[in-house]
Amino acid sequence: MAAINAVTDLTVEGDVGVVTLNSPPVNALSAVVREGLKGAFDAAIADPAVKAIVLICDGKTFIAGADITEFGKAMTGPSLQDVQNAIENSPKPVVAAIHGTALGGGLEVALVAHYRVAVPSAKAGLPEVNIGLLPGAGGTQRLPRIVGVEKALEMVTSGQHVPAKAAHAMGLFDELVEEGNLRAGAIAFARKVLAEGRPLNKVRELSDKVEAARGKPEIFEAFRKANAKKFRGFMAPENNIKCIEAAVNLPFDEGLKEERRLFMELMTGSQSAAQRYVFFAERQAAKIPDVPDDTPTIPIKKVGVIGAGTMGGGISMNFLNAGIPVTIIEAKPENLERGVGVIRKNYENTAKKGRLTQDDVEKRMGLLTPSMDMEALADCDLIIEAVFELMEIKKEVFTKLDAIAKPGAILATNTSYLNIDEIAATTKRPESVIGLHFFSPANVMRLLEIVRGDKTGKEVIATAMKLSKTIGKIGVLVGVCHGFVGNRMLAQRQREAQKLILEGAMPWDVDRVLYDFGLPMGPFAMSDLAGLDIGWDPAKTSSSTVREVLCEMDRRGQKNGKGFYDYDENRNASPSPVVEEVIRDFAEKRQIQRREISDQEILERCLYPMVNEGAKILEEGKAIRASDIDIVWINGYGWPVYRGGPMFWGELVGLDKILAKMREFHATLGDDFKPSALLERLVAEGKGFKDA
Ligand code: T1G
C-alpha cells in the first residue's frame, strides 16, 4: 500500500489498483482530497502491474460533494476537472465503488469513471440546487446522457437522493454488490470488466437520450410550468434547467462551457451565499455552548400528549411517525374521539397520495393509546401538554403532572408565548421542565423552538435537541421571553401591518409586498387562512380594531368566504370593497389622515423592526447566535431560504442602512422603532451579527 497523501492511498491487489480516500466527515473534495486523487490515479495509471482501478472511500460515505467550506476562497491544488480528466482519460478501466451518499461533485467524479457499482443502501444525487448552485463539474451534461432528460431535470432541481436500486434501474449504477462487501465486490467487478474486455465507457460519448429530446422545447416548458410555484423566487432551479437544455442542444464541450457560465452566475450571487450560510447555520443550531455534545441524554421510549386538538394531534403524529408510542389524553370522550379521528384521517390522506401504505397507517395508529385519565401518563419518559393557551390551565396541568409523572420524566409545554419558568415553578422538578414549541401544522412544520427555562437541566436540553432530530425537526434552543424568538419578531411585523392599512395602504398592498419578497403569504391572507375569529370574543368585542369590526360583520376569513378578502367557491381571494370601506371609515373615525404609502416603506416598516428585535433577542441572550434566529424564520415562517433569514438579510441590506431608517422612523413613528443597543454598537464598530 502506498500513501499518496494524508487522505489517499493506493493499494495494488493482484491486477487491480485500489484508490482509497479517507477524509472525514464526508470525503468532501477539498484541496488535499483532489491532490490525493490526482496523485493516486497518476500512480495507478503509471503502474504496469495495475490493469484496472477501483475508487473507494473509507468512513460513512463516498465523496459527498465539493468542500463547501472552501467556496469563496482561493483554490489550491489540482482542480476538480483535472481529477476528472485523469479518471475519464485513464487507459485502464476505472470503477467507482459507492456507499453512503454520492452527492454533487462526488457523483460527478463517479460519472467520469467508466463504471459505477454500489451497495444497496447507497444513494446518489446532485443536491447543489439546495445551496443555490448547480452541478458545476459536468453533472448537468453527463446525467441526462444516462438517465434521460426528464429524470435529470427532476434530480438536479429537487436535489433528491436516489436510492441505489432506483439508480441501478435508471443506469446510473452498473451493478449492486453485496451490502457490507463493497471493496471485494468492486474488485471482482473490475476483474470482470478486464476478463470480458469491456470498453472504457465514457458517459460524455453517450448521445441517444439527449438526442431524443432535441427539438422538443415543450419538455422544458412543461417542466417549468409544473414547478413554477415551487421555484418562485429561486435562481438556481432555472439555471439547472438551462444546463439540461444545453446538454440537449449543444455538443458536450460547449455544454460544459454553458454549465460553467451558469454555475458562476449562481456562485457569485447572493442567493447561493444565503443558502450556503443556511446549510451551515442548520448544523450550528445543534451546538449549545454550555451543553457539550457528550451530555448524557434520557431515553424517550414512551411519550404522553395532553390535548387532542390540532396541536396535540399534530405533535403526537411526529412521535408515531418515528415509531415512538404515544398516550394521548383528553378530558371529554367526544374530543378524544375527534382528535384520534383526525390523526387517522391525516394518515389515510397521506396513504391515498401513495406516501404511506395502509399497513404503515395501522402500525402508527397501533402505537397511539387514547385515554381520559392522566394517570395513564405515569410511565411516560416525556409528557407534552398542548392545552388551551392560558397560564392558569397550564399551571393546573403541570401541578397534576408533577404528582403523576415518574421521576426523571421530562415535562414539556407547547406554549407559544407563556413563561416557562412560571410553569416550572408549579412543580418540584423545574430541572425537568422545558418548552417544546411546535409550529402548526405540527406534523408538517420543520421548526421546533426548544425553550430552556432558568432551571432546565442540561440532560433535558440535550435530550430535546436529540429528539428533534429523531422526529425530523430542526431544534433551535431559545430563551424565555414573550413569544420566544419567532413570535416575538412576528409581533413587530404584525403591528406595523395593522398600522399601515390605517395610514394609507390596503391589506392586499401589504400582502403583495411581502409575498413578492418571497414569504409564502402576507399577514392578512394568513389571518384569513387561520380565521379572523381566533381569540375573538363576541361577548366582549368593541370594534376596537379592524379585525374586530370584520368579525362583528361575520367576516371570519376563508372559513366563511369573507375576511380581509372576498373568496370565491374555490377559495380564490380578491380585494374586498367592503373591507376597503371599513378601513377608510375606521381611519376617519380616528382622525388618521391616509396617504400614499410606497412598497419600499411597507417593506422597511414590516421587516426592519424584525431585524432590530432580533438584535434585542441576541443582546438579551434569548438566542445563542444570529443564525439560529434565521433558522427559526426559515423553518417556522417560510422566510425565503435564498435570502438567508432576517439577520443574514439585514446584513445584506446593511446594518447601517437599517439603523438609519430605524432612527428616522423612531423620530416620526415613535418608540416601536427605537434602535436596539446592539444594532447601534455593531454599526458604530462596523461589525456584523456574528460579532454580537
Ligand atoms: N462540504 C463541507 N462540509 C460538509 C459537506 C460539504 N459538501 N457536507 C457535509 N459537511 C459537513 C457538515 O457541515 C457537518 O460538519 C458534517 O460534514 C456532517 O454533515 C462541484 C459545487 C452528506 C447527506 O450539498 O447533504 O459538490 O457540523 O451533519 O446528516 O458540482 O452532510 O460535523 O462540523 O449533514 O450524515 C454538494 C451536503 C456540494 C452535500 C451527510 N454536496 N451535505 O448528512 O451529516 S457542492 C452537498 C449533505 C458541489 C459540485 C458542487 C449531508 C450528508 P460538522 P451532516 P449527515
XYZ file of C-alpha atoms and ligand atoms in Angstrom:
747
model
C 0.000 0.000 0.000
C 1.405 3.418 -0.963
C 0.210 6.505 0.924
C -0.271 9.174 -1.740
C -1.035 11.867 0.820
C -2.638 12.219 4.232
C -6.084 11.273 2.962
C -5.416 8.987 -0.001
C -3.675 5.676 -0.542
C -3.141 3.257 -3.403
C -3.117 -0.476 -2.797
C -2.430 -2.928 -5.618
C -4.365 -6.175 -5.215
C -3.254 -8.504 -7.973
C -4.014 -6.577 -11.160
C -6.396 -4.071 -9.549
C -5.217 -0.788 -8.104
C -7.480 0.355 -5.245
C -7.518 4.109 -4.590
C -8.874 4.686 -1.083
C -9.965 8.079 0.176
C -10.289 8.778 3.875
C -11.188 12.388 4.612
C -13.830 12.587 7.337
C -16.538 13.551 7.832
C -17.861 13.129 4.270
C -14.813 12.805 1.968
C -15.627 16.225 0.531
C -13.474 17.253 -2.427
C -11.133 19.592 -0.543
C -7.762 20.595 -1.982
C -5.979 17.768 -0.172
C -8.544 15.260 -1.455
C -8.198 16.470 -5.045
C -4.428 16.357 -4.719
C -4.582 12.816 -3.346
C -6.918 11.615 -6.067
C -4.814 13.120 -8.843
C -1.643 11.624 -7.381
C -3.204 8.211 -6.850
C -4.624 7.969 -10.347
C -1.366 9.146 -11.921
C 0.452 6.439 -9.929
C -2.082 3.719 -10.721
C -2.075 4.549 -14.408
C 1.713 4.536 -14.458
C 1.998 1.205 -12.637
C 2.262 -1.622 -15.197
C 1.014 -4.154 -12.633
C -2.310 -2.307 -12.449
C -4.792 -3.317 -15.171
C -7.927 -1.764 -13.620
C -8.606 0.810 -10.899
C -11.209 0.947 -8.140
C -12.006 4.238 -6.375
C -13.451 3.667 -2.897
C -13.891 5.715 0.293
C -13.463 4.912 3.955
C -15.820 6.345 6.555
C -19.540 6.820 6.298
C -19.881 7.766 2.690
C -18.454 8.026 -0.808
C -17.498 11.578 -1.753
C -20.440 13.779 -0.738
C -19.518 16.759 -2.857
C -17.183 19.684 -3.222
C -15.950 21.086 0.070
C -18.447 23.877 0.673
C -16.154 25.415 3.276
C -13.662 26.167 0.502
C -16.092 28.203 -1.584
C -15.113 31.817 -1.940
C -11.503 31.067 -1.021
C -8.566 30.955 -3.452
C -8.383 27.451 -4.928
C -5.211 25.471 -4.280
C -4.074 22.124 -5.675
C -5.431 20.421 -8.776
C -8.890 21.466 -9.928
C -11.787 19.027 -9.824
C -11.706 18.990 -13.622
C -8.005 17.922 -13.529
C -9.001 14.991 -11.341
C -11.949 14.126 -13.544
C -9.867 14.259 -16.732
C -7.279 11.916 -15.219
C -10.014 9.407 -14.398
C -12.068 9.724 -17.587
C -8.981 9.544 -19.844
C -7.412 6.662 -17.957
C -6.337 3.938 -20.385
C -7.345 1.422 -17.699
C -10.960 0.861 -16.662
C -11.955 2.810 -13.549
C -14.733 1.528 -11.263
C -16.286 3.873 -8.685
C -17.355 1.928 -5.588
C -20.187 3.732 -3.856
C -21.596 3.566 -0.344
C -23.373 6.204 1.722
C -24.333 9.203 -0.363
C -22.513 10.001 -3.618
C -23.586 13.606 -3.923
C -22.731 16.643 -6.023
C -19.082 16.626 -7.028
C -18.894 13.100 -5.614
C -21.403 11.784 -8.105
C -19.720 13.883 -10.781
C -16.455 12.069 -10.036
C -18.271 8.745 -10.234
C -19.778 9.825 -13.575
C -16.332 10.160 -15.157
C -15.424 6.641 -14.024
C -16.110 4.048 -16.690
C -18.320 2.009 -14.341
C -20.167 2.540 -11.073
C -21.032 -0.169 -8.518
C -22.792 0.385 -5.212
C -24.160 -1.341 -2.141
C -27.975 -1.408 -1.913
C -28.005 1.119 0.945
C -26.161 3.739 -1.123
C -27.781 6.829 -2.594
C -26.830 9.218 -5.383
C -27.819 12.807 -6.018
C -26.935 16.232 -7.337
C -28.209 18.439 -4.455
C -26.342 21.589 -5.433
C -29.663 23.344 -6.028
C -30.218 23.225 -2.261
C -27.258 25.540 -1.765
C -28.286 27.762 -4.649
C -25.934 26.171 -7.164
C -25.891 23.580 -9.932
C -23.602 20.581 -10.559
C -20.549 22.517 -11.813
C -18.334 19.562 -12.745
C -20.172 18.196 -15.725
C -23.061 16.655 -13.814
C -25.692 18.528 -15.824
C -24.117 17.281 -19.071
C -23.497 13.680 -18.087
C -26.561 12.876 -16.001
C -29.134 13.334 -18.813
C -26.964 11.207 -21.091
C -27.507 8.275 -18.727
C -30.927 8.755 -17.136
C -32.635 10.867 -19.796
C -33.824 14.481 -19.716
C -36.980 14.159 -17.599
C -35.271 12.266 -14.756
C -32.256 14.580 -14.923
C -34.495 17.660 -14.663
C -36.183 16.159 -11.607
C -32.901 15.217 -9.939
C -30.991 18.478 -10.444
C -33.901 20.735 -9.439
C -35.012 18.704 -6.425
C -31.602 17.640 -5.168
C -33.193 14.313 -4.286
C -31.064 11.403 -3.087
C -31.884 8.469 -5.368
C -31.666 5.057 -3.635
C -29.246 2.562 -5.195
C -31.934 0.245 -6.534
C -33.565 3.069 -8.485
C -30.173 4.405 -9.543
C -29.321 0.948 -10.880
C -32.631 0.728 -12.696
C -32.022 4.070 -14.418
C -28.480 3.057 -15.419
C -26.679 5.370 -13.012
C -25.122 2.348 -11.281
C -23.912 -0.611 -13.359
C -24.194 -3.189 -10.600
C -25.283 -3.566 -6.984
C -22.861 -5.565 -4.852
C -23.378 -7.309 -1.512
C -24.075 -4.961 1.394
C -21.017 -4.621 3.604
C -18.787 -6.169 0.941
C -18.229 -3.200 -1.340
C -14.474 -3.415 -1.709
C -14.407 -7.074 -2.701
C -17.450 -6.598 -4.880
C -15.892 -3.674 -6.704
C -12.607 -5.505 -7.256
C -14.483 -8.536 -8.579
C -16.451 -6.254 -10.914
C -13.228 -4.649 -12.157
C -11.790 -8.087 -12.865
C -14.974 -8.989 -14.755
C -14.551 -5.878 -16.902
C -10.986 -6.978 -17.689
C -11.909 -10.599 -18.319
C -14.750 -9.634 -20.673
C -12.695 -6.942 -22.322
C -15.464 -4.432 -21.691
C -14.948 -0.927 -23.178
C -13.852 2.207 -21.341
C -17.353 3.712 -21.198
C -17.253 7.492 -21.322
C -20.596 8.988 -20.349
C -19.750 12.100 -22.346
C -19.935 9.975 -25.528
C -23.493 8.769 -24.914
C -25.955 10.724 -27.053
C -29.199 8.801 -27.672
C -31.070 10.129 -24.634
C -30.236 13.779 -25.227
C -30.839 13.493 -28.963
C -34.293 12.069 -28.240
C -35.182 15.366 -26.517
C -33.664 17.591 -29.226
C -36.237 19.800 -30.954
C -38.727 19.280 -28.138
C -38.589 22.531 -26.119
C -42.037 21.635 -24.817
C -40.387 19.192 -22.384
C -38.682 22.098 -20.655
C -41.611 24.500 -20.845
C -43.893 21.883 -19.310
C -41.390 21.260 -16.540
C -41.038 24.975 -15.818
C -44.814 25.405 -15.705
C -45.351 22.405 -13.436
C -42.807 23.719 -10.948
C -43.352 27.483 -11.175
C -44.828 27.767 -7.681
C -42.086 25.694 -6.049
C -39.280 27.545 -7.843
C -40.777 31.026 -7.277
C -38.018 33.494 -6.431
C -35.167 30.992 -6.728
C -32.440 31.432 -9.364
C -30.759 28.016 -9.142
C -33.593 25.797 -10.482
C -33.831 27.834 -13.703
C -30.079 27.735 -14.237
C -30.143 23.971 -13.695
C -32.896 23.645 -16.300
C -30.893 25.760 -18.743
C -27.921 23.410 -18.283
C -30.004 20.374 -19.146
C -31.265 22.244 -22.211
C -27.620 22.851 -23.128
C -26.908 19.136 -22.802
C -29.680 18.501 -25.326
C -28.842 21.250 -27.783
C -25.055 21.655 -27.647
C -22.038 19.411 -28.251
C -20.636 18.105 -24.945
C -17.753 20.557 -24.570
C -19.989 23.518 -25.481
C -22.450 22.280 -22.906
C -19.687 22.186 -20.297
C -18.852 25.807 -21.049
C -22.518 26.817 -20.683
C -22.694 24.882 -17.410
C -19.637 26.760 -16.160
C -21.142 30.098 -17.115
C -24.444 29.376 -15.401
C -22.641 27.939 -12.367
C -20.549 31.081 -11.899
C -23.663 33.240 -12.254
C -25.061 31.457 -9.201
C -21.802 31.159 -7.278
C -21.252 34.917 -7.423
C -24.852 35.760 -6.481
C -26.386 36.468 -3.077
C -28.857 33.572 -3.221
C -26.203 30.864 -3.107
C -24.299 32.752 -0.421
C -27.522 32.767 1.609
C -28.289 29.106 1.032
C -24.744 28.000 1.858
C -24.957 30.084 5.029
C -28.215 28.303 5.909
C -26.647 24.892 5.250
C -24.086 25.536 7.987
C -26.479 27.517 10.189
C -28.790 24.499 10.413
C -25.893 22.394 11.706
C -24.636 25.148 14.002
C -28.057 25.342 15.698
C -27.401 21.913 17.239
C -24.337 23.237 19.051
C -25.103 24.541 22.543
C -22.053 26.171 24.182
C -22.858 25.065 27.757
C -24.344 21.681 26.805
C -21.447 19.607 25.409
C -22.133 17.057 22.635
C -21.391 14.212 25.086
C -24.005 15.324 27.634
C -25.963 12.204 28.638
C -29.496 12.028 27.256
C -32.659 10.446 28.615
C -34.060 7.555 26.534
C -37.501 8.501 25.230
C -39.379 5.247 24.809
C -42.888 6.477 25.563
C -44.484 9.884 25.085
C -47.596 11.400 26.619
C -49.518 14.215 24.958
C -52.172 16.158 26.818
C -54.705 17.666 24.461
C -56.003 16.036 21.302
C -56.747 19.242 19.421
C -54.968 20.431 16.289
C -51.648 20.853 18.076
C -51.857 17.788 20.303
C -52.791 15.610 17.350
C -50.031 17.008 15.133
C -47.461 16.687 17.910
C -48.456 13.071 18.511
C -48.009 12.247 14.825
C -44.354 13.271 14.946
C -43.625 10.572 17.504
C -45.861 7.949 15.912
C -44.002 8.577 12.634
C -40.736 7.847 14.459
C -42.169 4.619 15.905
C -42.481 6.014 19.439
C -45.686 5.043 21.304
C -47.917 7.932 22.380
C -50.606 8.101 25.039
C -52.921 10.986 24.191
C -55.151 12.482 26.837
C -58.405 14.455 26.549
C -60.922 15.278 29.265
C -64.034 14.708 27.143
C -64.686 11.480 25.177
C -66.007 13.352 22.140
C -62.848 15.474 21.950
C -60.652 12.422 22.358
C -62.545 10.566 19.657
C -62.406 13.529 17.302
C -58.684 14.033 17.904
C -57.838 10.397 17.225
C -60.060 10.503 14.157
C -58.187 13.485 12.753
C -54.855 11.683 13.204
C -56.175 8.642 11.361
C -57.648 10.825 8.611
C -54.323 12.606 8.132
C -52.532 9.285 7.746
C -55.149 7.934 5.391
C -54.909 11.054 3.237
C -51.131 10.511 3.043
C -51.716 6.895 2.136
C -54.109 7.980 -0.639
C -51.214 10.007 -2.095
C -49.087 6.850 -2.046
C -46.667 8.170 0.540
C -47.764 5.605 3.175
C -49.089 2.077 2.918
C -52.278 1.105 4.752
C -50.024 -1.130 6.838
C -47.981 1.918 7.867
C -51.201 3.666 8.859
C -52.293 0.776 11.055
C -48.819 0.450 12.578
C -48.766 4.126 13.536
C -52.324 4.104 14.843
C -51.411 0.983 16.789
C -48.825 2.997 18.688
C -51.455 5.519 19.813
C -53.245 4.959 23.129
C -56.141 7.347 23.749
C -57.152 7.919 27.385
C -59.142 10.295 29.583
C -57.051 9.516 32.627
C -53.859 11.455 33.218
C -52.668 8.596 35.426
C -52.069 6.760 32.146
C -49.032 9.026 31.709
C -47.285 7.672 34.782
C -44.749 5.621 32.801
C -44.031 8.170 30.051
C -40.479 9.422 29.605
C -41.696 12.680 28.070
C -45.052 14.383 28.512
C -46.031 17.331 26.320
C -49.028 19.467 27.152
C -50.882 21.127 24.336
C -53.841 22.513 26.219
C -55.500 25.911 25.973
C -53.025 28.832 25.926
C -53.938 30.138 29.383
C -51.391 30.254 32.212
C -53.896 29.097 34.854
C -54.747 25.993 32.850
C -51.074 25.229 32.152
C -50.233 25.567 35.844
C -53.070 23.248 36.800
C -51.868 20.632 34.321
C -48.259 20.818 35.498
C -49.226 20.565 39.132
C -51.100 17.343 38.342
C -48.285 16.067 36.127
C -45.766 16.642 38.874
C -47.687 14.191 41.031
C -48.282 11.624 38.299
C -45.141 11.531 36.147
C -42.354 9.118 37.056
C -39.088 10.515 38.442
C -36.885 11.856 35.672
C -39.718 12.237 33.163
C -39.439 15.364 31.040
C -42.437 17.682 31.369
C -42.790 19.881 28.278
C -45.162 22.656 27.379
C -46.116 23.549 23.817
C -46.891 27.126 24.770
C -46.207 29.759 22.098
C -45.704 32.657 24.449
C -46.093 31.889 28.139
C -43.335 31.975 30.730
C -41.780 28.520 31.147
C -40.178 29.480 34.463
C -43.576 30.335 35.919
C -44.931 26.996 34.752
C -41.868 25.126 36.074
C -42.296 26.763 39.466
C -45.556 24.890 39.958
C -43.580 21.617 40.026
C -40.981 20.141 42.333
C -38.897 19.296 39.279
C -38.155 22.570 37.417
C -34.990 20.944 36.074
C -37.228 18.586 34.077
C -39.447 21.289 32.624
C -38.799 22.568 29.097
C -40.694 24.272 26.266
C -41.246 22.344 23.039
C -42.884 24.931 20.790
C -44.175 23.173 17.684
C -45.388 25.200 14.711
C -48.769 24.458 13.189
C -49.330 22.128 11.429
C -47.116 20.394 13.998
C -46.705 17.242 11.918
C -45.525 19.296 8.927
C -43.573 22.397 10.003
C -39.899 21.538 10.481
C -39.129 24.041 13.248
C -39.141 23.168 16.923
C -38.351 26.042 19.263
C -36.842 24.406 22.346
C -37.292 26.794 25.252
C -34.870 26.446 28.160
C -36.088 27.677 31.491
C -33.761 29.094 34.140
C -33.635 25.708 35.822
C -33.969 23.321 32.866
C -31.315 20.628 33.252
C -28.580 20.100 30.634
C -29.575 16.459 30.122
C -33.141 17.591 29.419
C -31.885 20.130 26.885
C -29.566 17.590 25.249
C -32.427 15.083 25.112
C -34.764 17.620 23.500
C -32.158 18.599 20.909
C -31.511 14.958 20.050
C -35.236 14.185 19.982
C -35.846 16.985 17.493
C -33.565 15.178 15.030
C -35.293 11.845 15.755
C -38.668 13.290 14.795
C -37.282 15.096 11.732
C -37.452 18.593 13.160
C -34.811 21.270 13.353
C -34.492 22.158 17.016
C -33.424 25.677 17.930
C -32.712 26.443 21.581
C -34.268 29.739 22.700
C -34.737 31.588 25.995
C -37.825 32.577 27.946
C -39.356 35.847 26.766
C -42.766 36.791 25.380
C -43.073 34.913 22.103
C -39.576 33.426 22.413
C -37.799 34.171 19.098
C -40.179 33.625 16.187
C -43.421 35.064 17.508
C -41.624 37.891 19.291
C -40.258 39.081 15.950
C -43.538 38.330 14.168
C -45.301 40.729 16.538
C -43.174 43.572 15.150
C -44.328 42.852 11.614
C -47.975 42.332 12.557
C -48.109 45.602 14.468
C -46.757 47.580 11.524
C -49.017 45.800 9.056
C -52.079 46.789 11.087
C -50.890 50.410 11.296
C -50.036 50.598 7.599
C -53.573 49.760 6.471
C -54.915 52.649 8.574
C -52.292 55.092 7.350
C -52.941 54.522 3.665
C -52.058 51.045 2.418
C -54.634 48.318 1.923
C -54.247 44.721 3.202
C -53.592 43.497 -0.338
C -50.796 46.043 -0.753
C -49.013 44.780 2.360
C -49.581 41.147 1.426
C -48.328 41.716 -2.130
C -45.102 43.375 -0.966
C -44.301 40.572 1.472
C -45.344 37.838 -0.970
C -43.172 39.340 -3.693
C -40.325 39.493 -1.164
C -40.610 35.706 -1.014
C -42.759 34.984 2.044
C -45.397 32.305 1.464
C -48.210 34.754 2.173
C -48.748 38.129 3.780
C -50.198 38.770 7.264
C -53.761 39.443 6.115
C -54.019 36.413 3.867
C -52.554 34.439 6.784
C -55.214 35.820 9.166
C -57.968 34.846 6.748
C -56.479 31.347 6.448
C -56.197 30.854 10.215
C -59.565 32.506 10.868
C -60.121 36.123 11.947
C -62.229 34.918 14.872
C -59.399 33.071 16.641
C -59.384 34.555 20.142
C -62.264 36.901 19.259
C -64.908 37.149 21.950
C -68.375 38.153 20.668
C -69.388 38.994 24.237
C -66.588 41.478 24.707
C -65.991 42.745 21.171
C -65.933 46.547 20.880
C -64.969 47.428 17.303
C -61.569 48.399 18.690
C -59.626 47.009 15.723
C -60.349 46.434 12.036
C -60.252 42.705 12.750
C -62.921 43.037 15.443
C -65.125 45.088 13.136
C -64.791 42.400 10.460
C -65.662 39.653 12.953
C -68.670 41.682 14.091
C -69.703 41.732 10.420
C -69.318 37.943 10.430
C -66.312 38.182 8.155
C -64.330 35.317 9.688
C -61.894 34.582 6.900
C -61.615 31.782 4.367
C -63.801 29.582 6.544
C -66.910 31.585 5.660
C -65.783 33.044 2.368
C -65.010 36.530 3.549
C -62.390 38.137 5.744
C -59.902 40.778 4.694
C -60.504 39.343 1.229
C -63.578 38.014 -0.557
C -63.293 34.359 -1.600
C -64.958 32.514 -4.479
C -66.087 28.888 -4.220
C -62.515 27.761 -4.939
C -61.174 29.996 -2.169
C -59.553 32.349 -4.678
C -59.058 35.669 -2.911
C -59.886 39.122 -4.223
C -59.611 42.536 -2.532
C -62.897 43.398 -0.841
C -64.547 46.781 -1.477
C -66.451 46.210 1.763
C -63.207 45.904 3.708
C -61.766 48.942 1.948
C -64.788 50.916 3.164
C -64.437 49.546 6.700
C -60.774 50.556 6.797
C -61.411 54.053 5.454
C -64.225 54.614 7.996
C -62.121 53.178 10.810
C -59.224 55.536 9.976
C -61.527 58.524 9.592
C -63.139 57.964 12.991
C -59.634 58.096 14.471
C -58.695 61.200 12.516
C -55.942 59.308 10.760
C -55.047 61.213 7.586
C -54.494 58.495 4.981
C -51.671 58.986 2.484
C -49.955 57.196 -0.392
C -47.579 54.559 1.057
C -44.817 53.127 -1.138
C -43.964 49.453 -1.399
C -40.496 50.300 -0.059
C -41.966 51.852 3.074
C -44.190 48.812 3.593
C -41.157 46.520 3.315
C -38.979 48.620 5.601
C -41.667 49.079 8.240
C -42.537 45.399 8.309
C -39.048 43.900 8.165
C -36.558 46.327 9.698
C -38.168 46.192 13.172
C -37.884 42.397 12.935
C -34.127 42.669 12.422
C -33.987 45.166 15.296
C -35.980 42.812 17.528
C -33.624 40.010 16.557
C -30.766 42.171 17.743
C -32.571 42.700 21.081
C -33.098 38.939 21.360
C -29.361 38.447 20.877
C -28.341 41.097 23.391
C -30.761 39.618 25.946
C -29.278 36.182 25.326
C -32.608 34.668 24.240
C -30.947 33.160 21.179
C -27.419 31.778 21.072
C -26.480 33.245 17.686
C -27.985 35.298 14.873
C -28.016 32.301 12.542
C -30.311 30.473 14.988
C -32.804 33.305 14.553
C -32.541 32.854 10.796
C -33.165 29.107 11.099
C -36.287 29.865 13.167
C -37.674 32.170 10.491
C -36.858 29.953 7.529
C -38.320 26.803 9.082
C -41.134 28.289 11.132
C -42.491 31.065 8.931
C -41.292 30.329 5.412
C -38.761 33.152 5.150
C -37.238 32.540 1.690
C -34.093 30.442 2.166
C -32.450 32.288 -0.746
C -32.495 35.403 1.451
C -30.796 33.609 4.333
C -33.121 34.657 7.156
C -33.889 38.110 8.653
C -30.477 38.586 10.267
C -28.482 37.493 7.191
C -30.746 39.649 5.033
C -30.340 42.591 7.403
C -26.593 42.442 6.927
C -27.065 42.186 3.163
C -29.203 45.357 3.245
C -26.573 46.929 5.502
C -26.988 47.323 9.269
C -26.043 50.975 8.865
C -28.936 51.487 6.434
C -31.341 49.702 8.732
C -30.183 51.728 11.714
C -30.566 54.986 9.820
C -34.122 54.037 8.808
C -34.972 52.906 12.331
C -33.804 56.252 13.651
C -35.894 58.067 11.046
C -38.989 56.025 11.871
C -38.271 56.436 15.594
C -38.436 60.195 15.141
C -41.638 60.080 13.110
C -43.445 56.962 14.306
C -42.361 56.596 17.928
C -40.687 54.112 20.238
C -41.701 50.992 18.338
C -38.693 51.871 16.203
C -36.198 52.569 18.975
C -32.955 51.036 17.716
C -31.504 48.220 19.847
C -28.259 48.948 21.671
C -26.618 46.039 19.861
C -27.554 47.423 16.454
C -26.126 50.808 17.460
C -22.905 49.187 18.700
C -22.358 46.924 15.705
C -22.868 49.789 13.281
C -20.584 52.067 15.305
C -17.896 49.362 15.261
C -18.518 48.416 11.627
C -19.264 44.837 12.657
C -21.923 42.193 11.917
C -24.145 39.945 13.987
C -21.525 37.207 14.229
C -19.620 39.678 16.460
C -22.667 40.136 18.692
N -18.575 20.342 2.361
C -18.071 20.597 3.590
N -18.568 20.072 4.754
C -19.620 19.243 4.623
C -20.198 18.921 3.364
C -19.616 19.511 2.211
N -20.081 19.244 0.992
N -21.233 18.068 3.596
C -21.295 17.868 4.920
N -20.337 18.572 5.543
C -20.075 18.593 6.978
C -21.223 19.200 7.761
O -21.088 20.607 7.804
C -21.044 18.559 9.122
O -19.973 19.251 9.740
C -20.512 17.166 8.778
O -19.995 17.250 7.437
C -21.588 16.121 8.815
O -22.645 16.609 7.976
C -18.696 20.782 -7.841
C -20.219 22.561 -6.463
C -23.583 14.277 3.135
C -26.035 13.872 3.434
O -24.552 19.611 -0.990
O -26.188 16.744 2.366
O -20.408 19.410 -4.974
O -21.268 20.123 11.730
O -24.338 16.780 9.817
O -26.652 14.295 8.485
O -20.830 20.337 -8.633
O -23.940 16.472 5.018
O -19.946 17.986 11.881
O -18.754 20.197 11.671
O -25.025 16.919 7.381
O -24.929 12.448 7.997
C -22.743 19.261 -2.983
C -24.132 18.412 1.501
C -21.713 20.274 -2.611
C -23.976 17.650 0.209
C -24.491 13.832 5.387
N -22.950 18.349 -1.877
N -24.072 17.514 2.644
O -25.525 14.163 6.271
O -24.190 14.733 8.355
S -21.460 21.455 -3.910
C -23.853 18.634 -0.927
C -25.155 16.773 2.999
C -20.780 20.537 -5.153
C -20.068 20.316 -7.485
C -20.770 21.189 -6.489
C -25.015 15.978 4.259
C -24.776 14.482 4.033
P -19.983 19.398 11.366
P -24.148 16.341 8.414
P -25.383 13.847 7.833
